Every structure is written in structure tokens, then in C-alpha cells.
Amino acid sequence: MSHVVRPILIILASVAIYTKYYLSFQNGFIDLLSTMGSQGSLAGLQDGLRSHYTGLDPLDKFLKACNVFFWPIFHGTSPALSLYAIAFAGSMIPMWLILLMHTCVKSSIVEIVMINALTGLLVQGIGPGVMMCVLLAMRSTSMEEFAVTSIPAVSILGPNDLPLSLVVCYILPLALSSLPAPASISVPSKQLFIASWQGWPLYIALAVGIAHSLRYGYRRSRPQQLFRHAYAFALACSIISHVGLLLISFLSIYPKSPFLSLHSADLHPQSLLVPRLPWQEVKITSLESGVLRFLHWDYSISSTGALLWCYDVYWEDRMRGKGWIAFFSLSSQLATMSLAFGPCSVALALYWTALSKNLMKNEHVRKR
């Protein structure tokens, strides 16, 4: 299937460029972002946009643009946008973990840190809709190298190091950025938190490197045990955020629902869960609607690409083991599970099924 999946991933990346960037120029979203940036305004505020962060002008301009874009998400001016962003943030954890685990086979700890810092920053800066598809298209779906007798460099880490690094370097900055301003923190401080969160892939990569250095000389963990904790944590985050999105969205349509309010139309499943098709594009009149449309396509394409690639990994592994797969039956089951628990949750489960089997082979070979 790899010869089919790789071109599809490239096509998906092209669709992401078209829907996220080209159409954003056409519908006025980019112009709206530029106008707010030049005026120094934020969604819901007439002014207060911070201009200085690091002292490096190109980086400060990028972080300033990030604050204009992410402010309505963290400020909560649109409950539907914030709710959808939470689901998207939860799905990023399994997507990042898939990239990390696939790098850890034969790489040294320095290579693991550098590769994941670079690829993570590209995903954060350009967007997972484009970069996840490109990065996965560049990676082999074969699991043969996971059954080698060498011990991965990251096996020196403790089983809770990866989940802890995700909490400290990804979830905690998200939580700090979500604090209400000016009720709990000042507007400039909130913008600083939002800007700081942009570097979470670098923080996680450095945390993994530091944890490896602190544990140098310790007894190595079983790779399967190391990744199992991270897998369970990432799966829980993804499922909880996706199920929460579904529950609130579908409950909003019932007359006696606690979520029935002025925002019920925005929370309706058709508005919140389904991206507007390209030929249904309308002029963007508010920053919140433009950001939600942007996230719709980013999440839909990146999660589809991750699911497709992990399906190929699972397929290749079963075929290599001379197994048999009922294609249509499995595909329908995966589609149903993706709707219920999230496509990234299903993608991670498929990847872990293939990975854990090959890590067990690795362990059995080394014990001989």
C-alpha cells in the first residue's frame, strides 16, 4: 500500500496549502490578520498587542502574528472556537508521539533531540495539515527495523519521562495561556505565555535530552514499557478531548441542554464539526470565524494523513507476517471508531499495535 499512500499524503499536503493559505487570501482572512497586526489590536480589544518578545526582530514579528491568530482561541471570545481548539490540541499529542517513536529506532539521543525539535517546530510554524503529511510521506511504513536486536537510545529513560515532558512542556504552557486576562493575569503576560507556547516541540526535545543525561548509567528500561506509558497518556488525552467536543456539540441541539444559549448555533455539530467546503467559501467578517475555518482544515487533513499512514503501517506489518486483513470490514470499523474516539486516537492505536509486536520480537531475540 505504501506506493499508494505516499502520493495521497502529498496530495493531502497540497490540499492543505490550498484550503488553509490560498483560500485564506481569497476570503479576506489574511488581510484581516494583517490589519489587526498593523493596528496593534487583538480580538475583543482595541489595542494592547505586544510587539517585543525576544529582541530578535524576525522572531518578534512571527510571535506577534501568532498572538493575533491565537488570541481569540485562548481569550475565549468564541466558545465554539475554544472548544474545537481543545480537541485539536489533544490530537497533537498522539501525532507528535507517532513521529517521536518512529525516530527512536536506530537514532542516537542527539539525533532524536535534533530531529524532533526541528520537525516539531516546522509542524507548529507551518501547520500540521501540511507538515504532518509531508513528514509522514518521507518515512517508511515498514516495521522491520523495529525488530532489530539493538536497544534504542531512549530506553534509558524512565517510563514516565515522556508523559511528564508532555505535561510540563506542552499542556502546562497551554493552561497558562488560557488563564483569563485581565482577571487573573495581565494582557501582556498572557501574550507572553502564548508566544512561549509556540516553542513546545523544542522544549519537549530538550526535556528528553536532559532526562537522558540525568539517567545516564542507569539500568535501561524495556522499550515496550517505556512507550506504553506514553501511548496510554497520549491516547487518553486524544479520546477525552474528542469525546468532550462531540458531547457538548450534540447536547447543544437539545432544548433543555445546559449548553443551549446564544452560542448554540456555533456549537451545532454541522457548524462546529464539519469544515466549510471550498466552493462554499464566504467572506470572513470576524477573526474568530476565520481561525475556526483554518483549524477545521488543519485538523481534518492532518488527522486524515496520520490515520492513513498508520493504517499503512498496520497493513504492511500484517502482510509481512503473512496475516490476512478484511479490507472493507476493517476500514468501516476504523471509520466508526474515528468518528467516536477521534482519528488520531485510532491512528495511534494502529501504530502501537504494530510497534509493540515488533518490540516484543526485539526482546525475544535479545534473550536468546
PDB file of C-alpha atoms in Angstrom, residues 40-321:
ATOM      1  CA  GLY A  40      -1.783  46.614  17.207  1.00  0.00           C
ATOM      2  CA  SER A  41      -5.223  45.262  18.135  1.00  0.00           C
ATOM      3  CA  LEU A  42      -6.436  41.901  19.415  1.00  0.00           C
ATOM      4  CA  ALA A  43      -9.824  40.198  19.093  1.00  0.00           C
ATOM      5  CA  GLY A  44     -12.092  41.769  21.699  1.00  0.00           C
ATOM      6  CA  LEU A  45      -9.566  44.526  22.462  1.00  0.00           C
ATOM      7  CA  GLN A  46      -8.920  47.757  20.612  1.00  0.00           C
ATOM      8  CA  ASP A  47      -5.207  47.770  21.395  1.00  0.00           C
ATOM      9  CA  GLY A  48      -2.657  46.071  23.621  1.00  0.00           C
ATOM     10  CA  LEU A  49      -0.849  43.870  21.066  1.00  0.00           C
ATOM     11  CA  ARG A  50       2.646  43.215  22.330  1.00  0.00           C
ATOM     12  CA  SER A  51       5.485  43.857  19.851  1.00  0.00           C
ATOM     13  CA  HIS A  52       8.638  42.843  21.771  1.00  0.00           C
ATOM     14  CA  TYR A  53       9.327  39.278  22.941  1.00  0.00           C
ATOM     15  CA  THR A  54      12.913  38.180  22.287  1.00  0.00           C
ATOM     16  CA  GLY A  55      14.706  41.207  20.876  1.00  0.00           C
ATOM     17  CA  LEU A  56      15.161  39.442  17.525  1.00  0.00           C
ATOM     18  CA  ASP A  57      13.074  41.362  15.004  1.00  0.00           C
ATOM     19  CA  PRO A  58      12.140  38.464  12.634  1.00  0.00           C
ATOM     20  CA  LEU A  59      11.205  36.212  15.558  1.00  0.00           C
ATOM     21  CA  ASP A  60       9.276  39.014  17.265  1.00  0.00           C
ATOM     22  CA  LYS A  61       7.263  39.620  14.086  1.00  0.00           C
ATOM     23  CA  PHE A  62       6.411  35.906  13.907  1.00  0.00           C
ATOM     24  CA  LEU A  63       5.363  35.782  17.584  1.00  0.00           C
ATOM     25  CA  LYS A  64       3.317  38.959  17.124  1.00  0.00           C
ATOM     26  CA  ALA A  65       1.434  37.299  14.250  1.00  0.00           C
ATOM     27  CA  CYS A  66       0.966  34.174  16.397  1.00  0.00           C
ATOM     28  CA  ASN A  67      -0.631  36.262  19.135  1.00  0.00           C
ATOM     29  CA  VAL A  68      -3.063  37.873  16.700  1.00  0.00           C
ATOM     30  CA  PHE A  69      -4.045  34.411  15.418  1.00  0.00           C
ATOM     31  CA  PHE A  70      -4.199  32.506  18.724  1.00  0.00           C
ATOM     32  CA  TRP A  71      -5.649  35.260  20.919  1.00  0.00           C
ATOM     33  CA  PRO A  72      -9.350  34.512  20.187  1.00  0.00           C
ATOM     34  CA  ILE A  73      -8.690  30.835  20.972  1.00  0.00           C
ATOM     35  CA  PHE A  74      -7.155  31.469  24.392  1.00  0.00           C
ATOM     36  CA  HIS A  75      -9.223  34.551  25.250  1.00  0.00           C
ATOM     37  CA  GLY A  76     -12.478  32.618  24.894  1.00  0.00           C
ATOM     38  CA  THR A  77     -14.347  35.201  22.823  1.00  0.00           C
ATOM     39  CA  SER A  78     -15.856  32.300  20.852  1.00  0.00           C
ATOM     40  CA  PRO A  79     -16.734  29.194  22.934  1.00  0.00           C
ATOM     41  CA  ALA A  80     -17.061  27.097  19.767  1.00  0.00           C
ATOM     42  CA  LEU A  81     -13.563  28.057  18.625  1.00  0.00           C
ATOM     43  CA  SER A  82     -12.004  27.366  22.030  1.00  0.00           C
ATOM     44  CA  LEU A  83     -13.787  24.009  22.277  1.00  0.00           C
ATOM     45  CA  TYR A  84     -12.606  22.930  18.828  1.00  0.00           C
ATOM     46  CA  ALA A  85      -9.073  24.090  19.624  1.00  0.00           C
ATOM     47  CA  ILE A  86      -9.023  21.885  22.741  1.00  0.00           C
ATOM     48  CA  ALA A  87      -9.871  18.843  20.610  1.00  0.00           C
ATOM     49  CA  PHE A  88      -7.169  19.837  18.130  1.00  0.00           C
ATOM     50  CA  ALA A  89      -4.621  20.290  20.930  1.00  0.00           C
ATOM     51  CA  GLY A  90      -5.479  16.851  22.303  1.00  0.00           C
ATOM     52  CA  SER A  91      -4.948  15.276  18.884  1.00  0.00           C
ATOM     53  CA  MET A  92      -1.498  16.848  18.544  1.00  0.00           C
ATOM     54  CA  ILE A  93      -0.173  14.660  21.373  1.00  0.00           C
ATOM     55  CA  PRO A  94      -0.628  11.299  19.563  1.00  0.00           C
ATOM     56  CA  MET A  95       0.548  12.828  16.272  1.00  0.00           C
ATOM     57  CA  TRP A  96       3.745  14.064  17.908  1.00  0.00           C
ATOM     58  CA  LEU A  97       4.253  10.757  19.724  1.00  0.00           C
ATOM     59  CA  ILE A  98       3.992   8.808  16.453  1.00  0.00           C
ATOM     60  CA  LEU A  99       6.750  10.963  14.952  1.00  0.00           C
ATOM     61  CA  LEU A 100       8.880  10.543  18.079  1.00  0.00           C
ATOM     62  CA  MET A 101       8.514   6.771  18.352  1.00  0.00           C
ATOM     63  CA  HIS A 102       9.312   6.294  14.682  1.00  0.00           C
ATOM     64  CA  THR A 103      12.548   8.261  15.140  1.00  0.00           C
ATOM     65  CA  CYS A 104      13.760   6.316  18.157  1.00  0.00           C
ATOM     66  CA  VAL A 105      14.734   3.043  16.475  1.00  0.00           C
ATOM     67  CA  LYS A 106      18.327   3.481  15.383  1.00  0.00           C
ATOM     68  CA  SER A 107      18.946   7.134  16.224  1.00  0.00           C
ATOM     69  CA  SER A 108      21.265   8.408  18.920  1.00  0.00           C
ATOM     70  CA  ILE A 109      19.851  10.660  21.619  1.00  0.00           C
ATOM     71  CA  VAL A 110      21.413  13.712  19.922  1.00  0.00           C
ATOM     72  CA  GLU A 111      19.733  12.812  16.622  1.00  0.00           C
ATOM     73  CA  ILE A 112      16.425  12.189  18.394  1.00  0.00           C
ATOM     74  CA  VAL A 113      16.545  15.606  20.084  1.00  0.00           C
ATOM     75  CA  MET A 114      17.587  17.494  16.940  1.00  0.00           C
ATOM     76  CA  ILE A 115      15.205  15.724  14.539  1.00  0.00           C
ATOM     77  CA  ASN A 116      12.164  16.077  16.774  1.00  0.00           C
ATOM     78  CA  ALA A 117      12.947  19.688  17.682  1.00  0.00           C
ATOM     79  CA  LEU A 118      13.274  20.641  14.009  1.00  0.00           C
ATOM     80  CA  THR A 119      10.280  18.683  12.726  1.00  0.00           C
ATOM     81  CA  GLY A 120       8.152  19.795  15.674  1.00  0.00           C
ATOM     82  CA  LEU A 121       8.909  23.466  15.067  1.00  0.00           C
ATOM     83  CA  LEU A 122       8.060  23.024  11.374  1.00  0.00           C
ATOM     84  CA  VAL A 123       4.743  21.407  12.323  1.00  0.00           C
ATOM     85  CA  GLN A 124       3.972  24.227  14.769  1.00  0.00           C
ATOM     86  CA  GLY A 125       5.103  27.026  12.456  1.00  0.00           C
ATOM     87  CA  ILE A 126       3.669  25.880   9.113  1.00  0.00           C
ATOM     88  CA  GLY A 127       0.841  23.765  10.474  1.00  0.00           C
ATOM     89  CA  PRO A 128       0.255  20.022  10.911  1.00  0.00           C
ATOM     90  CA  GLY A 129      -2.089  19.917   7.926  1.00  0.00           C
ATOM     91  CA  VAL A 130       0.880  20.470   5.619  1.00  0.00           C
ATOM     92  CA  MET A 131       3.881  19.245   7.583  1.00  0.00           C
ATOM     93  CA  MET A 132       2.440  16.059   9.108  1.00  0.00           C
ATOM     94  CA  CYS A 133       1.523  14.790   5.645  1.00  0.00           C
ATOM     95  CA  VAL A 134       4.937  15.734   4.210  1.00  0.00           C
ATOM     96  CA  LEU A 135       6.911  14.237   7.112  1.00  0.00           C
ATOM     97  CA  LEU A 136       4.916  11.002   7.114  1.00  0.00           C
ATOM     98  CA  ALA A 137       5.264  10.692   3.335  1.00  0.00           C
ATOM     99  CA  MET A 138       9.042  10.810   3.820  1.00  0.00           C
ATOM    100  CA  ARG A 139       9.035   7.992   6.382  1.00  0.00           C
ATOM    101  CA  SER A 140       8.964   4.277   5.756  1.00  0.00           C
ATOM    102  CA  THR A 141       5.919   2.334   6.911  1.00  0.00           C
ATOM    103  CA  SER A 142       7.947  -0.849   7.348  1.00  0.00           C
ATOM    104  CA  MET A 143       8.342  -2.160  10.893  1.00  0.00           C
ATOM    105  CA  GLU A 144      11.247  -4.485  10.065  1.00  0.00           C
ATOM    106  CA  GLU A 145      13.810  -2.148  11.607  1.00  0.00           C
ATOM    107  CA  PHE A 146      11.927  -2.230  14.917  1.00  0.00           C
ATOM    108  CA  ALA A 147      12.626  -5.951  15.248  1.00  0.00           C
ATOM    109  CA  VAL A 148      16.422  -5.492  15.211  1.00  0.00           C
ATOM    110  CA  THR A 149      18.473  -6.627  18.171  1.00  0.00           C
ATOM    111  CA  SER A 150      19.886  -3.198  19.063  1.00  0.00           C
ATOM    112  CA  ILE A 151      18.494  -1.347  22.077  1.00  0.00           C
ATOM    113  CA  PRO A 152      17.079   2.133  21.343  1.00  0.00           C
ATOM    114  CA  ALA A 153      18.974   5.017  22.931  1.00  0.00           C
ATOM    115  CA  VAL A 154      15.804   6.319  24.598  1.00  0.00           C
ATOM    116  CA  SER A 155      15.396   3.067  26.552  1.00  0.00           C
ATOM    117  CA  ILE A 156      17.492   4.671  29.291  1.00  0.00           C
ATOM    118  CA  LEU A 157      14.559   6.991  30.020  1.00  0.00           C
ATOM    119  CA  GLY A 158      12.105   6.236  32.793  1.00  0.00           C
ATOM    120  CA  PRO A 159       8.609   5.078  31.788  1.00  0.00           C
ATOM    121  CA  ASN A 160       7.054   8.354  32.972  1.00  0.00           C
ATOM    122  CA  ASP A 161       9.614  10.722  31.433  1.00  0.00           C
ATOM    123  CA  LEU A 162       7.789  11.166  28.116  1.00  0.00           C
ATOM    124  CA  PRO A 163       4.330  11.804  29.660  1.00  0.00           C
ATOM    125  CA  LEU A 164       5.895  14.185  32.184  1.00  0.00           C
ATOM    126  CA  SER A 165       7.689  16.108  29.439  1.00  0.00           C
ATOM    127  CA  LEU A 166       4.378  16.463  27.581  1.00  0.00           C
ATOM    128  CA  VAL A 167       2.637  17.780  30.686  1.00  0.00           C
ATOM    129  CA  VAL A 168       5.356  20.289  31.592  1.00  0.00           C
ATOM    130  CA  CYS A 169       6.335  21.435  28.085  1.00  0.00           C
ATOM    131  CA  TYR A 170       3.014  21.268  26.208  1.00  0.00           C
ATOM    132  CA  ILE A 171      -0.027  21.102  28.481  1.00  0.00           C
ATOM    133  CA  LEU A 172       1.222  23.485  31.192  1.00  0.00           C
ATOM    134  CA  PRO A 173       2.036  26.317  28.714  1.00  0.00           C
ATOM    135  CA  LEU A 174      -1.398  25.755  27.163  1.00  0.00           C
ATOM    136  CA  ALA A 175      -3.040  26.056  30.580  1.00  0.00           C
ATOM    137  CA  LEU A 176      -1.087  29.231  31.421  1.00  0.00           C
ATOM    138  CA  SER A 177      -2.030  30.744  28.060  1.00  0.00           C
ATOM    139  CA  SER A 178      -5.694  30.018  28.817  1.00  0.00           C
ATOM    140  CA  LEU A 179      -5.778  31.996  32.081  1.00  0.00           C
ATOM    141  CA  PRO A 180      -8.352  34.804  31.814  1.00  0.00           C
ATOM    142  CA  ALA A 181      -6.970  38.286  31.211  1.00  0.00           C
ATOM    143  CA  PRO A 182      -7.067  40.745  32.836  1.00  0.00           C
ATOM    144  CA  ALA A 183      -8.931  38.904  35.633  1.00  0.00           C
ATOM    145  CA  SER A 184      -6.085  36.504  36.535  1.00  0.00           C
ATOM    146  CA  ILE A 185      -3.096  37.779  34.563  1.00  0.00           C
ATOM    147  CA  SER A 186      -2.340  40.924  32.605  1.00  0.00           C
ATOM    148  CA  VAL A 187      -2.909  41.094  28.851  1.00  0.00           C
ATOM    149  CA  PRO A 188       0.843  41.440  28.100  1.00  0.00           C
ATOM    150  CA  SER A 189       1.621  38.424  30.321  1.00  0.00           C
ATOM    151  CA  LYS A 190      -0.995  36.334  28.543  1.00  0.00           C
ATOM    152  CA  GLN A 191       0.551  37.242  25.198  1.00  0.00           C
ATOM    153  CA  LEU A 192       3.965  36.243  26.542  1.00  0.00           C
ATOM    154  CA  PHE A 193       2.579  32.844  27.557  1.00  0.00           C
ATOM    155  CA  ILE A 194       1.031  32.376  24.103  1.00  0.00           C
ATOM    156  CA  ALA A 195       4.329  33.294  22.456  1.00  0.00           C
ATOM    157  CA  SER A 196       6.277  30.968  24.762  1.00  0.00           C
ATOM    158  CA  TRP A 197       3.952  28.061  23.969  1.00  0.00           C
ATOM    159  CA  GLN A 198       4.950  28.193  20.296  1.00  0.00           C
ATOM    160  CA  GLY A 199       8.259  26.522  21.150  1.00  0.00           C
ATOM    161  CA  TRP A 200       6.775  23.435  22.811  1.00  0.00           C
ATOM    162  CA  PRO A 201       8.390  20.937  20.366  1.00  0.00           C
ATOM    163  CA  LEU A 202      11.819  22.357  21.226  1.00  0.00           C
ATOM    164  CA  TYR A 203      11.075  22.215  24.967  1.00  0.00           C
ATOM    165  CA  ILE A 204       9.999  18.568  24.772  1.00  0.00           C
ATOM    166  CA  ALA A 205      13.052  17.592  22.729  1.00  0.00           C
ATOM    167  CA  LEU A 206      15.338  19.324  25.241  1.00  0.00           C
ATOM    168  CA  ALA A 207      13.479  17.722  28.166  1.00  0.00           C
ATOM    169  CA  VAL A 208      14.031  14.276  26.633  1.00  0.00           C
ATOM    170  CA  GLY A 209      17.729  15.069  26.170  1.00  0.00           C
ATOM    171  CA  ILE A 210      18.082  16.347  29.755  1.00  0.00           C
ATOM    172  CA  ALA A 211      16.249  13.311  31.173  1.00  0.00           C
ATOM    173  CA  HIS A 212      18.559  11.047  29.170  1.00  0.00           C
ATOM    174  CA  SER A 213      21.635  12.845  30.566  1.00  0.00           C
ATOM    175  CA  LEU A 214      20.393  12.636  34.158  1.00  0.00           C
ATOM    176  CA  ARG A 215      19.706   8.917  33.833  1.00  0.00           C
ATOM    177  CA  TYR A 216      22.957   8.096  32.037  1.00  0.00           C
ATOM    178  CA  GLY A 217      24.383   4.885  33.506  1.00  0.00           C
ATOM    179  CA  TYR A 218      21.020   3.775  34.905  1.00  0.00           C
ATOM    180  CA  ARG A 219      19.538   0.410  34.089  1.00  0.00           C
ATOM    181  CA  ARG A 220      17.789   0.524  30.716  1.00  0.00           C
ATOM    182  CA  SER A 221      14.025   0.135  30.547  1.00  0.00           C
ATOM    183  CA  ARG A 222      12.277  -2.203  28.182  1.00  0.00           C
ATOM    184  CA  PRO A 223      11.354  -0.095  25.127  1.00  0.00           C
ATOM    185  CA  GLN A 224       7.850  -1.532  25.157  1.00  0.00           C
ATOM    186  CA  GLN A 225       7.361  -0.454  28.780  1.00  0.00           C
ATOM    187  CA  LEU A 226       8.804   2.994  28.055  1.00  0.00           C
ATOM    188  CA  PHE A 227       6.455   3.685  25.161  1.00  0.00           C
ATOM    189  CA  ARG A 228       3.418   2.014  26.763  1.00  0.00           C
ATOM    190  CA  HIS A 229       3.066   4.770  29.372  1.00  0.00           C
ATOM    191  CA  ALA A 230       3.415   7.491  26.747  1.00  0.00           C
ATOM    192  CA  TYR A 231       0.940   5.657  24.492  1.00  0.00           C
ATOM    193  CA  ALA A 232      -1.671   5.381  27.251  1.00  0.00           C
ATOM    194  CA  PHE A 233      -1.265   9.053  28.171  1.00  0.00           C
ATOM    195  CA  ALA A 234      -1.499  10.291  24.576  1.00  0.00           C
ATOM    196  CA  LEU A 235      -4.487   8.056  23.846  1.00  0.00           C
ATOM    197  CA  ALA A 236      -6.326   9.303  26.941  1.00  0.00           C
ATOM    198  CA  CYS A 237      -5.703  12.969  26.032  1.00  0.00           C
ATOM    199  CA  SER A 238      -6.906  12.451  22.472  1.00  0.00           C
ATOM    200  CA  ILE A 239     -10.039  10.480  23.365  1.00  0.00           C
ATOM    201  CA  ILE A 240     -11.099  12.799  26.204  1.00  0.00           C
ATOM    202  CA  SER A 241     -10.729  15.952  24.101  1.00  0.00           C
ATOM    203  CA  HIS A 242     -12.559  14.430  21.109  1.00  0.00           C
ATOM    204  CA  VAL A 243     -15.408  12.895  23.121  1.00  0.00           C
ATOM    205  CA  GLY A 244     -15.816  16.166  25.033  1.00  0.00           C
ATOM    206  CA  LEU A 245     -16.129  18.030  21.733  1.00  0.00           C
ATOM    207  CA  LEU A 246     -18.768  15.589  20.468  1.00  0.00           C
ATOM    208  CA  LEU A 247     -20.802  15.584  23.688  1.00  0.00           C
ATOM    209  CA  ILE A 248     -21.010  19.356  24.045  1.00  0.00           C
ATOM    210  CA  SER A 249     -21.723  19.818  20.354  1.00  0.00           C
ATOM    211  CA  PHE A 250     -24.563  17.286  20.209  1.00  0.00           C
ATOM    212  CA  LEU A 251     -26.005  18.317  23.586  1.00  0.00           C
ATOM    213  CA  SER A 252     -26.275  21.903  22.349  1.00  0.00           C
ATOM    214  CA  ILE A 253     -29.089  20.954  19.956  1.00  0.00           C
ATOM    215  CA  TYR A 254     -31.451  19.731  22.711  1.00  0.00           C
ATOM    216  CA  PRO A 255     -33.976  22.266  24.092  1.00  0.00           C
ATOM    217  CA  LYS A 256     -33.177  21.573  27.773  1.00  0.00           C
ATOM    218  CA  SER A 257     -29.428  21.395  27.279  1.00  0.00           C
ATOM    219  CA  PRO A 258     -27.257  23.486  29.649  1.00  0.00           C
ATOM    220  CA  PHE A 259     -25.257  24.451  26.551  1.00  0.00           C
ATOM    221  CA  LEU A 260     -28.284  25.990  24.815  1.00  0.00           C
ATOM    222  CA  SER A 261     -27.514  29.694  24.703  1.00  0.00           C
ATOM    223  CA  LEU A 262     -26.691  32.479  22.307  1.00  0.00           C
ATOM    224  CA  HIS A 263     -23.779  30.347  21.146  1.00  0.00           C
ATOM    225  CA  SER A 264     -25.856  27.238  20.391  1.00  0.00           C
ATOM    226  CA  ALA A 265     -25.784  27.872  16.641  1.00  0.00           C
ATOM    227  CA  ASP A 266     -21.975  27.959  16.717  1.00  0.00           C
ATOM    228  CA  LEU A 267     -21.865  24.752  18.776  1.00  0.00           C
ATOM    229  CA  HIS A 268     -24.207  22.891  16.419  1.00  0.00           C
ATOM    230  CA  PRO A 269     -22.460  19.771  15.007  1.00  0.00           C
ATOM    231  CA  GLN A 270     -22.855  20.962  11.420  1.00  0.00           C
ATOM    232  CA  SER A 271     -21.130  24.259  12.211  1.00  0.00           C
ATOM    233  CA  LEU A 272     -18.541  23.002  14.675  1.00  0.00           C
ATOM    234  CA  LEU A 273     -17.507  19.605  13.320  1.00  0.00           C
ATOM    235  CA  VAL A 274     -17.785  19.907   9.535  1.00  0.00           C
ATOM    236  CA  PRO A 275     -15.416  22.236   7.631  1.00  0.00           C
ATOM    237  CA  ARG A 276     -16.939  24.536   5.064  1.00  0.00           C
ATOM    238  CA  LEU A 277     -16.275  23.175   1.572  1.00  0.00           C
ATOM    239  CA  PRO A 278     -14.008  25.275  -0.693  1.00  0.00           C
ATOM    240  CA  TRP A 279     -16.829  26.112  -3.113  1.00  0.00           C
ATOM    241  CA  GLN A 280     -18.953  27.289  -0.166  1.00  0.00           C
ATOM    242  CA  GLU A 281     -16.424  29.931   0.873  1.00  0.00           C
ATOM    243  CA  VAL A 282     -17.797  33.233   2.122  1.00  0.00           C
ATOM    244  CA  LYS A 283     -16.089  36.487   3.035  1.00  0.00           C
ATOM    245  CA  ILE A 284     -14.545  36.319   6.503  1.00  0.00           C
ATOM    246  CA  THR A 285     -16.026  39.080   8.655  1.00  0.00           C
ATOM    247  CA  SER A 286     -14.626  38.140  12.074  1.00  0.00           C
ATOM    248  CA  LEU A 287     -11.277  36.810  13.204  1.00  0.00           C
ATOM    249  CA  GLU A 288     -12.949  34.027  15.205  1.00  0.00           C
ATOM    250  CA  SER A 289     -14.732  32.571  12.169  1.00  0.00           C
ATOM    251  CA  GLY A 290     -11.531  32.755  10.121  1.00  0.00           C
ATOM    252  CA  VAL A 291      -9.452  30.983  12.762  1.00  0.00           C
ATOM    253  CA  LEU A 292     -12.099  28.267  13.180  1.00  0.00           C
ATOM    254  CA  ARG A 293     -12.202  27.680   9.424  1.00  0.00           C
ATOM    255  CA  PHE A 294      -8.387  27.499   9.371  1.00  0.00           C
ATOM    256  CA  LEU A 295      -8.323  24.978  12.248  1.00  0.00           C
ATOM    257  CA  HIS A 296     -11.092  22.932  10.617  1.00  0.00           C
ATOM    258  CA  TRP A 297      -8.932  22.192   7.598  1.00  0.00           C
ATOM    259  CA  ASP A 298      -5.708  21.882   9.590  1.00  0.00           C
ATOM    260  CA  TYR A 299      -7.188  19.274  11.933  1.00  0.00           C
ATOM    261  CA  SER A 300      -9.155  17.389   9.277  1.00  0.00           C
ATOM    262  CA  ILE A 301      -6.217  16.996   6.888  1.00  0.00           C
ATOM    263  CA  SER A 302      -3.501  16.277   9.463  1.00  0.00           C
ATOM    264  CA  SER A 303      -5.596  13.663  11.284  1.00  0.00           C
ATOM    265  CA  THR A 304      -6.620  12.036   7.993  1.00  0.00           C
ATOM    266  CA  GLY A 305      -2.980  11.856   6.914  1.00  0.00           C
ATOM    267  CA  ALA A 306      -1.894  10.378  10.252  1.00  0.00           C
ATOM    268  CA  LEU A 307      -4.693   7.798  10.173  1.00  0.00           C
ATOM    269  CA  LEU A 308      -3.927   6.806   6.589  1.00  0.00           C
ATOM    270  CA  TRP A 309      -0.198   6.426   7.264  1.00  0.00           C
ATOM    271  CA  CYS A 310      -0.721   4.389  10.454  1.00  0.00           C
ATOM    272  CA  TYR A 311      -3.227   2.206   8.607  1.00  0.00           C
ATOM    273  CA  ASP A 312      -0.489   1.547   6.058  1.00  0.00           C
ATOM    274  CA  VAL A 313       1.979   0.707   8.859  1.00  0.00           C
ATOM    275  CA  TYR A 314      -0.509  -1.759  10.325  1.00  0.00           C
ATOM    276  CA  TRP A 315      -1.296  -3.202   6.887  1.00  0.00           C
ATOM    277  CA  GLU A 316       2.366  -3.682   5.947  1.00  0.00           C
ATOM    278  CA  ASP A 317       3.115  -5.349   9.275  1.00  0.00           C
ATOM    279  CA  ARG A 318       0.223  -7.790   8.933  1.00  0.00           C
ATOM    280  CA  MET A 319       1.171  -8.619   5.354  1.00  0.00           C
ATOM    281  CA  ARG A 320       4.807  -9.168   6.354  1.00  0.00           C
ATOM    282  CA  GLY A 321       3.592 -11.596   8.982  1.00  0.00           C
TER     283      GLY A 321
END
